mmCIF file of C-alpha atoms in Angstrom:
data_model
loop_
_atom_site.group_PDB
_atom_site.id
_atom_site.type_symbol
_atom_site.label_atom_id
_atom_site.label_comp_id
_atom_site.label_asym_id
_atom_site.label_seq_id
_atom_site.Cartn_x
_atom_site.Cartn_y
_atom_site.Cartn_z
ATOM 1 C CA UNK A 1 109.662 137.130 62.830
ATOM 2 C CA UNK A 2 113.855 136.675 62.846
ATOM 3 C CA UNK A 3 113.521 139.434 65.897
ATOM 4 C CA UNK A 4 111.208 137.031 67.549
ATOM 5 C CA UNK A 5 113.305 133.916 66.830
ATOM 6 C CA UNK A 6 116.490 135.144 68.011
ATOM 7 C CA UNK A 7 114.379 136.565 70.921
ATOM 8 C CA UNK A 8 113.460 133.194 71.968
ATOM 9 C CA UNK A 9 117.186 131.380 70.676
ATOM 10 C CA UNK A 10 118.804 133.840 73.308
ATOM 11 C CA UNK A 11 116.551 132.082 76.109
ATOM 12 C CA UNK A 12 116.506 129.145 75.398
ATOM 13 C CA UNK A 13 120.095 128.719 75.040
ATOM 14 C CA UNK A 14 119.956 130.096 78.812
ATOM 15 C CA UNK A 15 117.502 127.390 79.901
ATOM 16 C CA UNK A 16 120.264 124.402 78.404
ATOM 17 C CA UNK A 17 123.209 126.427 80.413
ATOM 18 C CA UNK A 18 120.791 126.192 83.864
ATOM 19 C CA UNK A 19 120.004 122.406 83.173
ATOM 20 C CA UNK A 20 123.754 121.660 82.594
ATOM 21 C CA UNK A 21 124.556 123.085 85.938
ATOM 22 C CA UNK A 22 121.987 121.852 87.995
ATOM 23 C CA UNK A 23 123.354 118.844 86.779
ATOM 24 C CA UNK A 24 126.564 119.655 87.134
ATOM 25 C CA UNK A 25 126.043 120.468 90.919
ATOM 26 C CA UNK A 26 124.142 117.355 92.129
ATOM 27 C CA UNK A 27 126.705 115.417 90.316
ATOM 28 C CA UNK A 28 129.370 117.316 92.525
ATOM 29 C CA UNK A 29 127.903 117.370 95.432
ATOM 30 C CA UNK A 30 126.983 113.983 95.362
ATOM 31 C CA UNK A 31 128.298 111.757 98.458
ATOM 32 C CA UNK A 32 129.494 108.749 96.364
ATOM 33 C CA UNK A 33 132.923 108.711 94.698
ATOM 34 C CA UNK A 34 133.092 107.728 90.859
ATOM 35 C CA UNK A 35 136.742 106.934 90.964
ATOM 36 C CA UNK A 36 136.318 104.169 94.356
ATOM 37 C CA UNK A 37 133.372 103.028 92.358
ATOM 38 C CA UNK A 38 135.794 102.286 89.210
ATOM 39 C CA UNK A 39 139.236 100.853 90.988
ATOM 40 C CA UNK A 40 136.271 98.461 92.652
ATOM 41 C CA UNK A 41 137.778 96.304 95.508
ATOM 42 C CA UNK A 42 141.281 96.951 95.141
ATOM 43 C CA UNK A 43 141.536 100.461 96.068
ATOM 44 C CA UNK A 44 144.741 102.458 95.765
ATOM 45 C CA UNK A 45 145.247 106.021 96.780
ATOM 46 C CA UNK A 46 147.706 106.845 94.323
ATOM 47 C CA UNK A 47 145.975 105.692 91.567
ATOM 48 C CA UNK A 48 142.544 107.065 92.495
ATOM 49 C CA UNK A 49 144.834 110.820 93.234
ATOM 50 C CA UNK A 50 145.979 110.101 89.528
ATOM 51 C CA UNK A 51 142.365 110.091 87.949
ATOM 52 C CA UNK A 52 141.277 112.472 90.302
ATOM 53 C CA UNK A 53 143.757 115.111 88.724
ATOM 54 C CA UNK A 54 143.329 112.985 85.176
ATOM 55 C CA UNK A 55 139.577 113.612 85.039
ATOM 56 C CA UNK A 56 140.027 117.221 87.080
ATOM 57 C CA UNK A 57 137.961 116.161 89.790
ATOM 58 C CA UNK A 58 140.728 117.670 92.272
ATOM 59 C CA UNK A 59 139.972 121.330 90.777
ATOM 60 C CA UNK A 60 137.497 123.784 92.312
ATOM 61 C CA UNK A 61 133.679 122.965 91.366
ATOM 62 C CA UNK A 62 133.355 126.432 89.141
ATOM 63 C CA UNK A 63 136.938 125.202 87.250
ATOM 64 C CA UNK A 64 135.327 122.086 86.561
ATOM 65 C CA UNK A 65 132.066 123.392 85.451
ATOM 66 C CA UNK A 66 133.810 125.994 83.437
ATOM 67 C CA UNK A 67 135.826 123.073 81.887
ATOM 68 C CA UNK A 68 132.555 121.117 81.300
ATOM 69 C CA UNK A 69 130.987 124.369 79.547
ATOM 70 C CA UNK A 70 133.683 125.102 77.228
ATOM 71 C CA UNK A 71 134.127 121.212 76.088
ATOM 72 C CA UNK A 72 130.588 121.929 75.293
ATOM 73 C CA UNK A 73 131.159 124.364 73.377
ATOM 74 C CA UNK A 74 133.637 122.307 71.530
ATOM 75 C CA UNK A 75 131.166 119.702 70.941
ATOM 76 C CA UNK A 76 133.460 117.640 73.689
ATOM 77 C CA UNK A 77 130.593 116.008 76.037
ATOM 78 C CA UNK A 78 134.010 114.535 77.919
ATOM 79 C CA UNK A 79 135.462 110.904 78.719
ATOM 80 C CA UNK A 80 133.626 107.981 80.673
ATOM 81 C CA UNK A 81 134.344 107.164 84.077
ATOM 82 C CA UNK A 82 133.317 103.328 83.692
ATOM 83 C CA UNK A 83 135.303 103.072 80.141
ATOM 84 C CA UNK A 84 138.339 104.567 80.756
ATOM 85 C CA UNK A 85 139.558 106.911 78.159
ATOM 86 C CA UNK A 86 136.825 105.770 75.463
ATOM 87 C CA UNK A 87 134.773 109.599 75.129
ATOM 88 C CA UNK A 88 130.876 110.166 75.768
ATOM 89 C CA UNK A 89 129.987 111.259 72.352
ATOM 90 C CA UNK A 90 130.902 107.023 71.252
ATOM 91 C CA UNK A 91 128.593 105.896 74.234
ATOM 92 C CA UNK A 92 125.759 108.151 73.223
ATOM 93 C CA UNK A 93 126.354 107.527 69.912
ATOM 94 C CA UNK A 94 125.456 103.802 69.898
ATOM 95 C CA UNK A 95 121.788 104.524 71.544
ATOM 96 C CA UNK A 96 120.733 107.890 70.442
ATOM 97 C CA UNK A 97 120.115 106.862 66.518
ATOM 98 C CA UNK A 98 117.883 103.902 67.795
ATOM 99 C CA UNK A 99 116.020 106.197 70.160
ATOM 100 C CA UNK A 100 115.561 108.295 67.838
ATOM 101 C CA UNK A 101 114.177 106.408 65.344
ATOM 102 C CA UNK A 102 111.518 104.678 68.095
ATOM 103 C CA UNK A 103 110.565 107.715 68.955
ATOM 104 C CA UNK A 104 110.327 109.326 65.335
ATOM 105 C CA UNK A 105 107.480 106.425 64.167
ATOM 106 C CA UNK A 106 105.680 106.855 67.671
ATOM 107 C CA UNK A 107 105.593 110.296 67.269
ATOM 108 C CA UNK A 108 104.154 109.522 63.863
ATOM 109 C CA UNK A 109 101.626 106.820 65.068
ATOM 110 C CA UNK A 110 100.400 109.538 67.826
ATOM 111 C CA UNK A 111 99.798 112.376 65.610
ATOM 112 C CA UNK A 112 98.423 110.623 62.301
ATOM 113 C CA UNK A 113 96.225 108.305 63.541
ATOM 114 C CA UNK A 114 95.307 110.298 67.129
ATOM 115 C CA UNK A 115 94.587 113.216 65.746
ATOM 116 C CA UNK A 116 91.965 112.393 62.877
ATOM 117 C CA UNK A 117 90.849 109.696 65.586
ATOM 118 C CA UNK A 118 89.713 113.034 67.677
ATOM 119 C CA UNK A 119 88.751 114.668 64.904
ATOM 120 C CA UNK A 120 86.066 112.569 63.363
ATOM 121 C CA UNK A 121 84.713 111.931 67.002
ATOM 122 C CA UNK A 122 84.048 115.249 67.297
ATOM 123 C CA UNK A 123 82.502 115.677 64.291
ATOM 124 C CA UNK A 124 80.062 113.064 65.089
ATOM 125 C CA UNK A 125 79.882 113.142 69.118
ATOM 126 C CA UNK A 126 77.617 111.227 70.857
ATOM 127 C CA UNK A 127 77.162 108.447 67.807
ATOM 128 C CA UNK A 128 78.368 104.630 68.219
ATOM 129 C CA UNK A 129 81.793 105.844 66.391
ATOM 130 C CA UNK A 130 82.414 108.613 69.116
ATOM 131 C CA UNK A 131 82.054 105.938 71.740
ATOM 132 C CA UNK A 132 83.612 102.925 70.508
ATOM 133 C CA UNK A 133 86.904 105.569 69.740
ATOM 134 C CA UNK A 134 86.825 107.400 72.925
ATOM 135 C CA UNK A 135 86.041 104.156 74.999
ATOM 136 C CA UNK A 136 89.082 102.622 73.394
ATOM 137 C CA UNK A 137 91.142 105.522 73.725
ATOM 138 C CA UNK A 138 90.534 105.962 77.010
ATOM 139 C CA UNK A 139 91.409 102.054 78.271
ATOM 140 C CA UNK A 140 94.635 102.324 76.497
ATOM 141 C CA UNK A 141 95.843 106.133 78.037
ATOM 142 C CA UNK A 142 94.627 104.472 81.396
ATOM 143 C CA UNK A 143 97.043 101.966 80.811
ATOM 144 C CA UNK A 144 100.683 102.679 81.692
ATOM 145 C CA UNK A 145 103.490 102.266 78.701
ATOM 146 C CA UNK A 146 105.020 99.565 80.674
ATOM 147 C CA UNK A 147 102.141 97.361 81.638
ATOM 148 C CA UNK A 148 101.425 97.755 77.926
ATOM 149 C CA UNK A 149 104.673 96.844 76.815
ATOM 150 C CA UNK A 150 104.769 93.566 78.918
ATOM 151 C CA UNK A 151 100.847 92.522 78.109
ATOM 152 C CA UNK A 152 102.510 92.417 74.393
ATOM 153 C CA UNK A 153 105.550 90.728 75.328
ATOM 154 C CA UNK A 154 103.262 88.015 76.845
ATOM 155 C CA UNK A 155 101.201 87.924 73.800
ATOM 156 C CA UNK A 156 104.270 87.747 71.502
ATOM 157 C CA UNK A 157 105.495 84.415 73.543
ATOM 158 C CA UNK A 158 102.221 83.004 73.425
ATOM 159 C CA UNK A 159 102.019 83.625 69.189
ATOM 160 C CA UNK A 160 105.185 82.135 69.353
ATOM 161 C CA UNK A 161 104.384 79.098 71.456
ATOM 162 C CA UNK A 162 101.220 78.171 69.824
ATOM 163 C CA UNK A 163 101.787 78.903 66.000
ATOM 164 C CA UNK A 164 105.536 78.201 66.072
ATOM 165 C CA UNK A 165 106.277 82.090 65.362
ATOM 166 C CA UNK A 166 109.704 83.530 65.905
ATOM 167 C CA UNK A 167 109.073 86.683 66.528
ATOM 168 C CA UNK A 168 111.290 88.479 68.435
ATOM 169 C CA UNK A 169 110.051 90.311 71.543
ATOM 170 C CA UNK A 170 113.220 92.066 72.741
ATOM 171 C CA UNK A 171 116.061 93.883 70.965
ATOM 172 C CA UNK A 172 116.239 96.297 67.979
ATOM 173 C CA UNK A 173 117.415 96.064 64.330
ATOM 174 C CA UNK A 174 119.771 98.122 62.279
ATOM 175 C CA UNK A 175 119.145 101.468 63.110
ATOM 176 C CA UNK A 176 116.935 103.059 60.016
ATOM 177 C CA UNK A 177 117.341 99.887 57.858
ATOM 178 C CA UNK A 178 113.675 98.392 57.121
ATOM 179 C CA UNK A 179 114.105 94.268 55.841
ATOM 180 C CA UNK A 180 111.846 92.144 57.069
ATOM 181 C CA UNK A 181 113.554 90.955 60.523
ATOM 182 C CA UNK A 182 114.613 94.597 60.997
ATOM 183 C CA UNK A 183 110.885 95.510 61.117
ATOM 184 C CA UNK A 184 109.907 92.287 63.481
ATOM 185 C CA UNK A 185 112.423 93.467 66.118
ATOM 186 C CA UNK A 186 110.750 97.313 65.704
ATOM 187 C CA UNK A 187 106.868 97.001 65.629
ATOM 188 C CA UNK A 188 106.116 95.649 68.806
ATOM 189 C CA UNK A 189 107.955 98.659 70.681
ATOM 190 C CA UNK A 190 106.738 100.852 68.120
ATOM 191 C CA UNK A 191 103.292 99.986 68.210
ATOM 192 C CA UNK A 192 103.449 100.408 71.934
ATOM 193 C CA UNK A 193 105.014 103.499 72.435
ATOM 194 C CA UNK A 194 102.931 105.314 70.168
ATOM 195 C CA UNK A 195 99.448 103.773 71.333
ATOM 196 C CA UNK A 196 99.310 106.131 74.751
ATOM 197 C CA UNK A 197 100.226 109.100 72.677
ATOM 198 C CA UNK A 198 97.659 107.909 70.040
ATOM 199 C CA UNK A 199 94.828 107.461 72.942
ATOM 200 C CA UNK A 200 96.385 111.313 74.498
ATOM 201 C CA UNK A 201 95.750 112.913 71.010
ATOM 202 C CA UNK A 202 92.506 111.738 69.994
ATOM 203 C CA UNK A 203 90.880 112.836 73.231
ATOM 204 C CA UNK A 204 92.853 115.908 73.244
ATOM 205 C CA UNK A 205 91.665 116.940 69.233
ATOM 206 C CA UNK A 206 88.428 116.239 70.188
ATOM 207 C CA UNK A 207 87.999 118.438 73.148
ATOM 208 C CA UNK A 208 89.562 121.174 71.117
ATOM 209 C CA UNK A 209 87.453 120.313 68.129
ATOM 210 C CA UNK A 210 84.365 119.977 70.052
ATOM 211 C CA UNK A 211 85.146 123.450 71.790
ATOM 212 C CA UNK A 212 85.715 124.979 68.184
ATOM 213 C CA UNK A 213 82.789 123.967 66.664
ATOM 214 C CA UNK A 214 80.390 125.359 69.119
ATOM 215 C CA UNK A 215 82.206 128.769 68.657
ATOM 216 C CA UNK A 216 79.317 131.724 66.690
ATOM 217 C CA UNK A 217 81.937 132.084 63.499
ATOM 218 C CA UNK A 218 80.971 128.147 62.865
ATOM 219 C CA UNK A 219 77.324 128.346 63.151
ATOM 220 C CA UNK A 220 77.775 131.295 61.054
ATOM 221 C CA UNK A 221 79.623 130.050 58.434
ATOM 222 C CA UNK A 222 77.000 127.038 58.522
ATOM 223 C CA UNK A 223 74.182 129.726 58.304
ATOM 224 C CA UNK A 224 75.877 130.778 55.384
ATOM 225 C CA UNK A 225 75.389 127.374 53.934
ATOM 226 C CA UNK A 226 78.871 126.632 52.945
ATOM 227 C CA UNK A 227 79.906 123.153 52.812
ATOM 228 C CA UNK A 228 80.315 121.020 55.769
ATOM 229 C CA UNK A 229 83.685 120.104 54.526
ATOM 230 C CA UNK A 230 84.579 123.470 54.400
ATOM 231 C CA UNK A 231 83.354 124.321 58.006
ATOM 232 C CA UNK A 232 84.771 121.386 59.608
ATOM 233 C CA UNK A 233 88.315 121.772 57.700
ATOM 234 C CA UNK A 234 88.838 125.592 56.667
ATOM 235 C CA UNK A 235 87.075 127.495 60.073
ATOM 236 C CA UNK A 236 87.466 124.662 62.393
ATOM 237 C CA UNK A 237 90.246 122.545 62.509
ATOM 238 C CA UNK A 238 92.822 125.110 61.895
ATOM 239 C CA UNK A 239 91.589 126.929 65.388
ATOM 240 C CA UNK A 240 91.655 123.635 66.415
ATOM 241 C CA UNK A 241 94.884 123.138 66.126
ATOM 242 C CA UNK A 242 96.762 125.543 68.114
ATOM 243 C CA UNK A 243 96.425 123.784 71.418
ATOM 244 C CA UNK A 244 97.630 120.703 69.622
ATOM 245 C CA UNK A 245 101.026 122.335 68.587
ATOM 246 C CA UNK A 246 101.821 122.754 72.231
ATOM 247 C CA UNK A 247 101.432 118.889 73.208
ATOM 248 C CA UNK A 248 103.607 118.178 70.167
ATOM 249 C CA UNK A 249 106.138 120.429 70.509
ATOM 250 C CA UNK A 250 106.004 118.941 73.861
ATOM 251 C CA UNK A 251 106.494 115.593 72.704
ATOM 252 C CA UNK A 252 109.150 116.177 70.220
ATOM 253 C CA UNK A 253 111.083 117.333 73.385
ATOM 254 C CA UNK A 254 110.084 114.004 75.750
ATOM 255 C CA UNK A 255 110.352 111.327 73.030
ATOM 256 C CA UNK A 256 113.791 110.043 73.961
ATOM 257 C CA UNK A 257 113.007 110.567 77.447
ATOM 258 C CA UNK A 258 109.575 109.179 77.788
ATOM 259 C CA UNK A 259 110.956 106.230 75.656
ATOM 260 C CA UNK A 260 112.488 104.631 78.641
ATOM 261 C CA UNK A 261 109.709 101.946 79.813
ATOM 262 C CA UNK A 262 109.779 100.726 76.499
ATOM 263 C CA UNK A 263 113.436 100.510 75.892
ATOM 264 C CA UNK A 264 113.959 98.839 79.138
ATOM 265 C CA UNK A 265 111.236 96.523 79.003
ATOM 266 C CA UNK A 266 112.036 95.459 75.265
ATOM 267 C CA UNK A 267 116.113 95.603 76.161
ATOM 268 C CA UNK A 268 116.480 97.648 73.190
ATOM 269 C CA UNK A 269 120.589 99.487 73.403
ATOM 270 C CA UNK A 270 119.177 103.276 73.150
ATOM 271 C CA UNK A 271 119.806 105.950 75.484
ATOM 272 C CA UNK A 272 117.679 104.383 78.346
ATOM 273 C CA UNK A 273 119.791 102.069 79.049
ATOM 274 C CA UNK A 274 122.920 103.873 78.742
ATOM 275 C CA UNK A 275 122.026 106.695 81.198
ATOM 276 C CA UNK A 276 119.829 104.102 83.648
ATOM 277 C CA UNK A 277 123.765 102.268 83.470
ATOM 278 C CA UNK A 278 125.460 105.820 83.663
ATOM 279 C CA UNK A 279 123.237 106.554 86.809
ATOM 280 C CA UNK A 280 124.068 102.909 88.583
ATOM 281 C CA UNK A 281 127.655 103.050 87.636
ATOM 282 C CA UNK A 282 128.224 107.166 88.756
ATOM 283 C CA UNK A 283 129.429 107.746 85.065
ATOM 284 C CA UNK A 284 128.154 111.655 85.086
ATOM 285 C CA UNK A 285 130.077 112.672 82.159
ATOM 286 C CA UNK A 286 127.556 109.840 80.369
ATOM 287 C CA UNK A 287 124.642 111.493 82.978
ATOM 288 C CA UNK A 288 125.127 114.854 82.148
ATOM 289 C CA UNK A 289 125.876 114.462 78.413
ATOM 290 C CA UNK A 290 122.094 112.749 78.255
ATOM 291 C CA UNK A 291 120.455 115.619 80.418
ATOM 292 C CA UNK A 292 122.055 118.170 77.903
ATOM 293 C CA UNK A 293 120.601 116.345 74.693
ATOM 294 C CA UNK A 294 117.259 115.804 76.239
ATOM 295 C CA UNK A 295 117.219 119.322 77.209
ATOM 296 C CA UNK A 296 117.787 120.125 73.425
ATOM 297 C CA UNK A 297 115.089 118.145 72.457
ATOM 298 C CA UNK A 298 112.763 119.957 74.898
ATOM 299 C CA UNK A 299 113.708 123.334 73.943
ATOM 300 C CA UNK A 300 113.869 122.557 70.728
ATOM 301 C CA UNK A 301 110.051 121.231 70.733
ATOM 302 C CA UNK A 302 109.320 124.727 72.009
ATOM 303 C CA UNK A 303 110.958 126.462 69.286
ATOM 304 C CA UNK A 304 109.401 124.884 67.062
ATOM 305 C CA UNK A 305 105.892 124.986 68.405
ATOM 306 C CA UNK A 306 106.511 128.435 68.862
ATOM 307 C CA UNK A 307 106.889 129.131 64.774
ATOM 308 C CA UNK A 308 104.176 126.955 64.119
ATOM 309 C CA UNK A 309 101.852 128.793 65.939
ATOM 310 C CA UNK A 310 102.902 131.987 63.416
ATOM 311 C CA UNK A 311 101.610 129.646 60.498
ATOM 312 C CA UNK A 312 98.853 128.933 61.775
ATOM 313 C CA UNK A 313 97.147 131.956 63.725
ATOM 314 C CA UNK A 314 98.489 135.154 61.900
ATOM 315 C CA UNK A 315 96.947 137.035 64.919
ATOM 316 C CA UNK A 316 100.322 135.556 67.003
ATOM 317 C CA UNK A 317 102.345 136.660 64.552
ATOM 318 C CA UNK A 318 101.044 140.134 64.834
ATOM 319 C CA UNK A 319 101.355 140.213 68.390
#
C-alpha cells in the first residue's frame, strides 16, 4: 500500500509541474504586456524597463520559469502585477477560505442527500417514489448552475418585496462562522451549488445500484433468504460504490473551480472573482498561483479516490 502511494505521489507531483508550465508558457507568450497594462495611460519606458527587471520579466523564459518553480517550492506563489508589491499568497488568501467552505457544504449536500436519493430509487424502481425522484432530479441537472442561481435570486427579491424579508441575495459571511445573518448570506449559494451535484449523484447511485442488484451473487444471497437489509446494504451498495468514488474524488478536485457561476452570480469575494479579475487585469502571478491550487485539488481528489477504492474492494488492493 505505501509502495503504491508513493507510486502515485511521484506522478502526480509531475502532473502539478506540467500544469504550472503550460501555464507558465501561455502566460509568456501571451501578446499583451502586464506592465503597459499597469502604468495605464501614462506610459514611461524607464519605469516599465524598471519592473520589467523588478518582476524578471527581462530574463530568458526557462530563468523565469525556473524562478517561478523554486518560489514554489518555497511556498512563494510571487508578487501581483495590479497591487504592486502586496504578494499572491494575501490575494488568494482572502477568497480561498470562502470557496472553500461553499464548496465543502455543496459537496456535502451532493453526496448525503444524492446518494441515498439514488439509492432508495433503485431499490424501488419503477414505483411513484422512483419517478417523482428521478423526474426531479433530472429537471434540476438539466438546469445550468447559473440559470439556477439567478431563478433564486429572483425569488429571494420577490420574498423580500412581498413579505418585507431582508434576506440577502448576494455576498458571503464570515468565513466558517455560523450566526444567524452569517447563514442568510450562505444558504442560497449553498443550496444552489449543491442541487446539480445532488440531481448528478442520485441518478448516478442509481444506475450503479440498479446494475448491482441484477448481478447472480444478489439473487443468490436473496435465494439464501438473508435479509433484504442485508442484501441491499452488505452485497450491494458497497459494489455500488466504487464508481461513485471516482465522481467524488472528481469533485473534491472541481469544487473551487466549478464554484465560479455561483460566486459570480451571488458576488461572493472567493477565488472566482479574484482569478476572473487576475485574467482581465493580466495579473498571472494571481493566474498561475490559482491554476496551481486547483490543480492540487484535482490531484488530490485522485489520490484520494485512489485509497478509497483499497477500502472498499480488497480485490484492488491485491492487484
Amino acid at each position: 500500500m505505501l509502495k503504491f502511494l508513493i507510486k502515485r505521489f511521484v506522478g502526480l507531483i509531475f502532473v502539478i509541474f506540467c500544469v504550472t508550465f503550460l501555464t507558465f508558457i501561455i502566460g509568456y507568450f501571451s501578446p499583451s504586456n502586464p506592465i503597459q497594462i499597469m502604468m495605464g495611460d501614462h506610459p514611461n519606458h524607464q519605469l516599465e524597463l524598471q519592473l520589467m527587471h523588478q518582476y524578471g520579466l527581462d530574463l530568458p523564459w526557462y530563468q523565469q520559469y525556473a524562478n517561478f518553480v523554486i518560489r514554489l517550492l518555497h511556498f512563494d506563489l510571487g508578487t501581483s502585477f495590479k497591487t504592486i508589491g502586496r504578494p499572491v499568497k494575501d490575494i488568494i488568501g482572502d477568497g480561498l477560505p470562502i470557496s472553500l467552505e461553499l464548496g465543502f457544504w455543496a459537496l456535502i449536500i451532493q453526496v448525503g442527500i444524492g446518494v441515498p436519493v439514488g439509492i432508495i430509487s433503485a431499490i424501488k424502481a419503477n414505483s411513484w417514489t422512483d419517478t417523482i425522484s428521478m423526474g426531479a432530479s433530472l429537471v434540476i441537472y438539466a438546469l445550468p448552475s447559473f440559470i439556477l442561481a439567478i431563478l433564486v435570486q429572483f425569488l429571494i427579491i420577490w420574498l423580500d418585496n412581498t413579505f418585507g424579508w431582508s434576506w440577502p441575495n448576494t455576498q458571503w459571511g464570515t468565513p466558517w462562522q455560523y450566526t444567524l445573518t452569517d447563514i442568510q448570506y450562505k444558504l442560497a449559494p449553498i443550496l444552489v451549488y449543491g442541487a446539480t451535484g445532488m440531481a448528478y449523484f442520485a441518478r448516478l447511485s442509481r444506475t450503479s445500484m440498479l446494475e448491482i442488484l441484477r448481478q447472480d451473487y444478489v439473487r443468490t444471497a436473496r435465494a439464501k433468504g438473508l435479509y433484504e437489509r442485508v442484501v441491499v446494504y452488505r452485497h450491494a451498495f458497497r459494489n455500488a460504490l466504487i464508481p461513485l468514488i471516482t465522481i467524488i474524488g472528481l469533485s473534491i478536485g472541481f469544487l473551487v473551480a466549478g464554484a465560479f457561476f455561483i460566486e459570480r452570480i451571488f458576488s461572493i469575494p472567493g477565488i472566482a472573482g479574484i482569478t476572473l479579475d487576475s485574467i482581465d487585469n493580466l495579473d498571472y502571478p494571481v493566474v498561475q498561483a490559482t491554476t496551481v491550487i486547483l490543480a492540487i485539488g484535482v490531484v488530490f481528489g485522485n489520490l484520494l479516490s485512489d485509497i478509497c477504492y483499497t477500502l472498499v474492494d480488497p480485490r484492488i488492493k491485491a492487484e
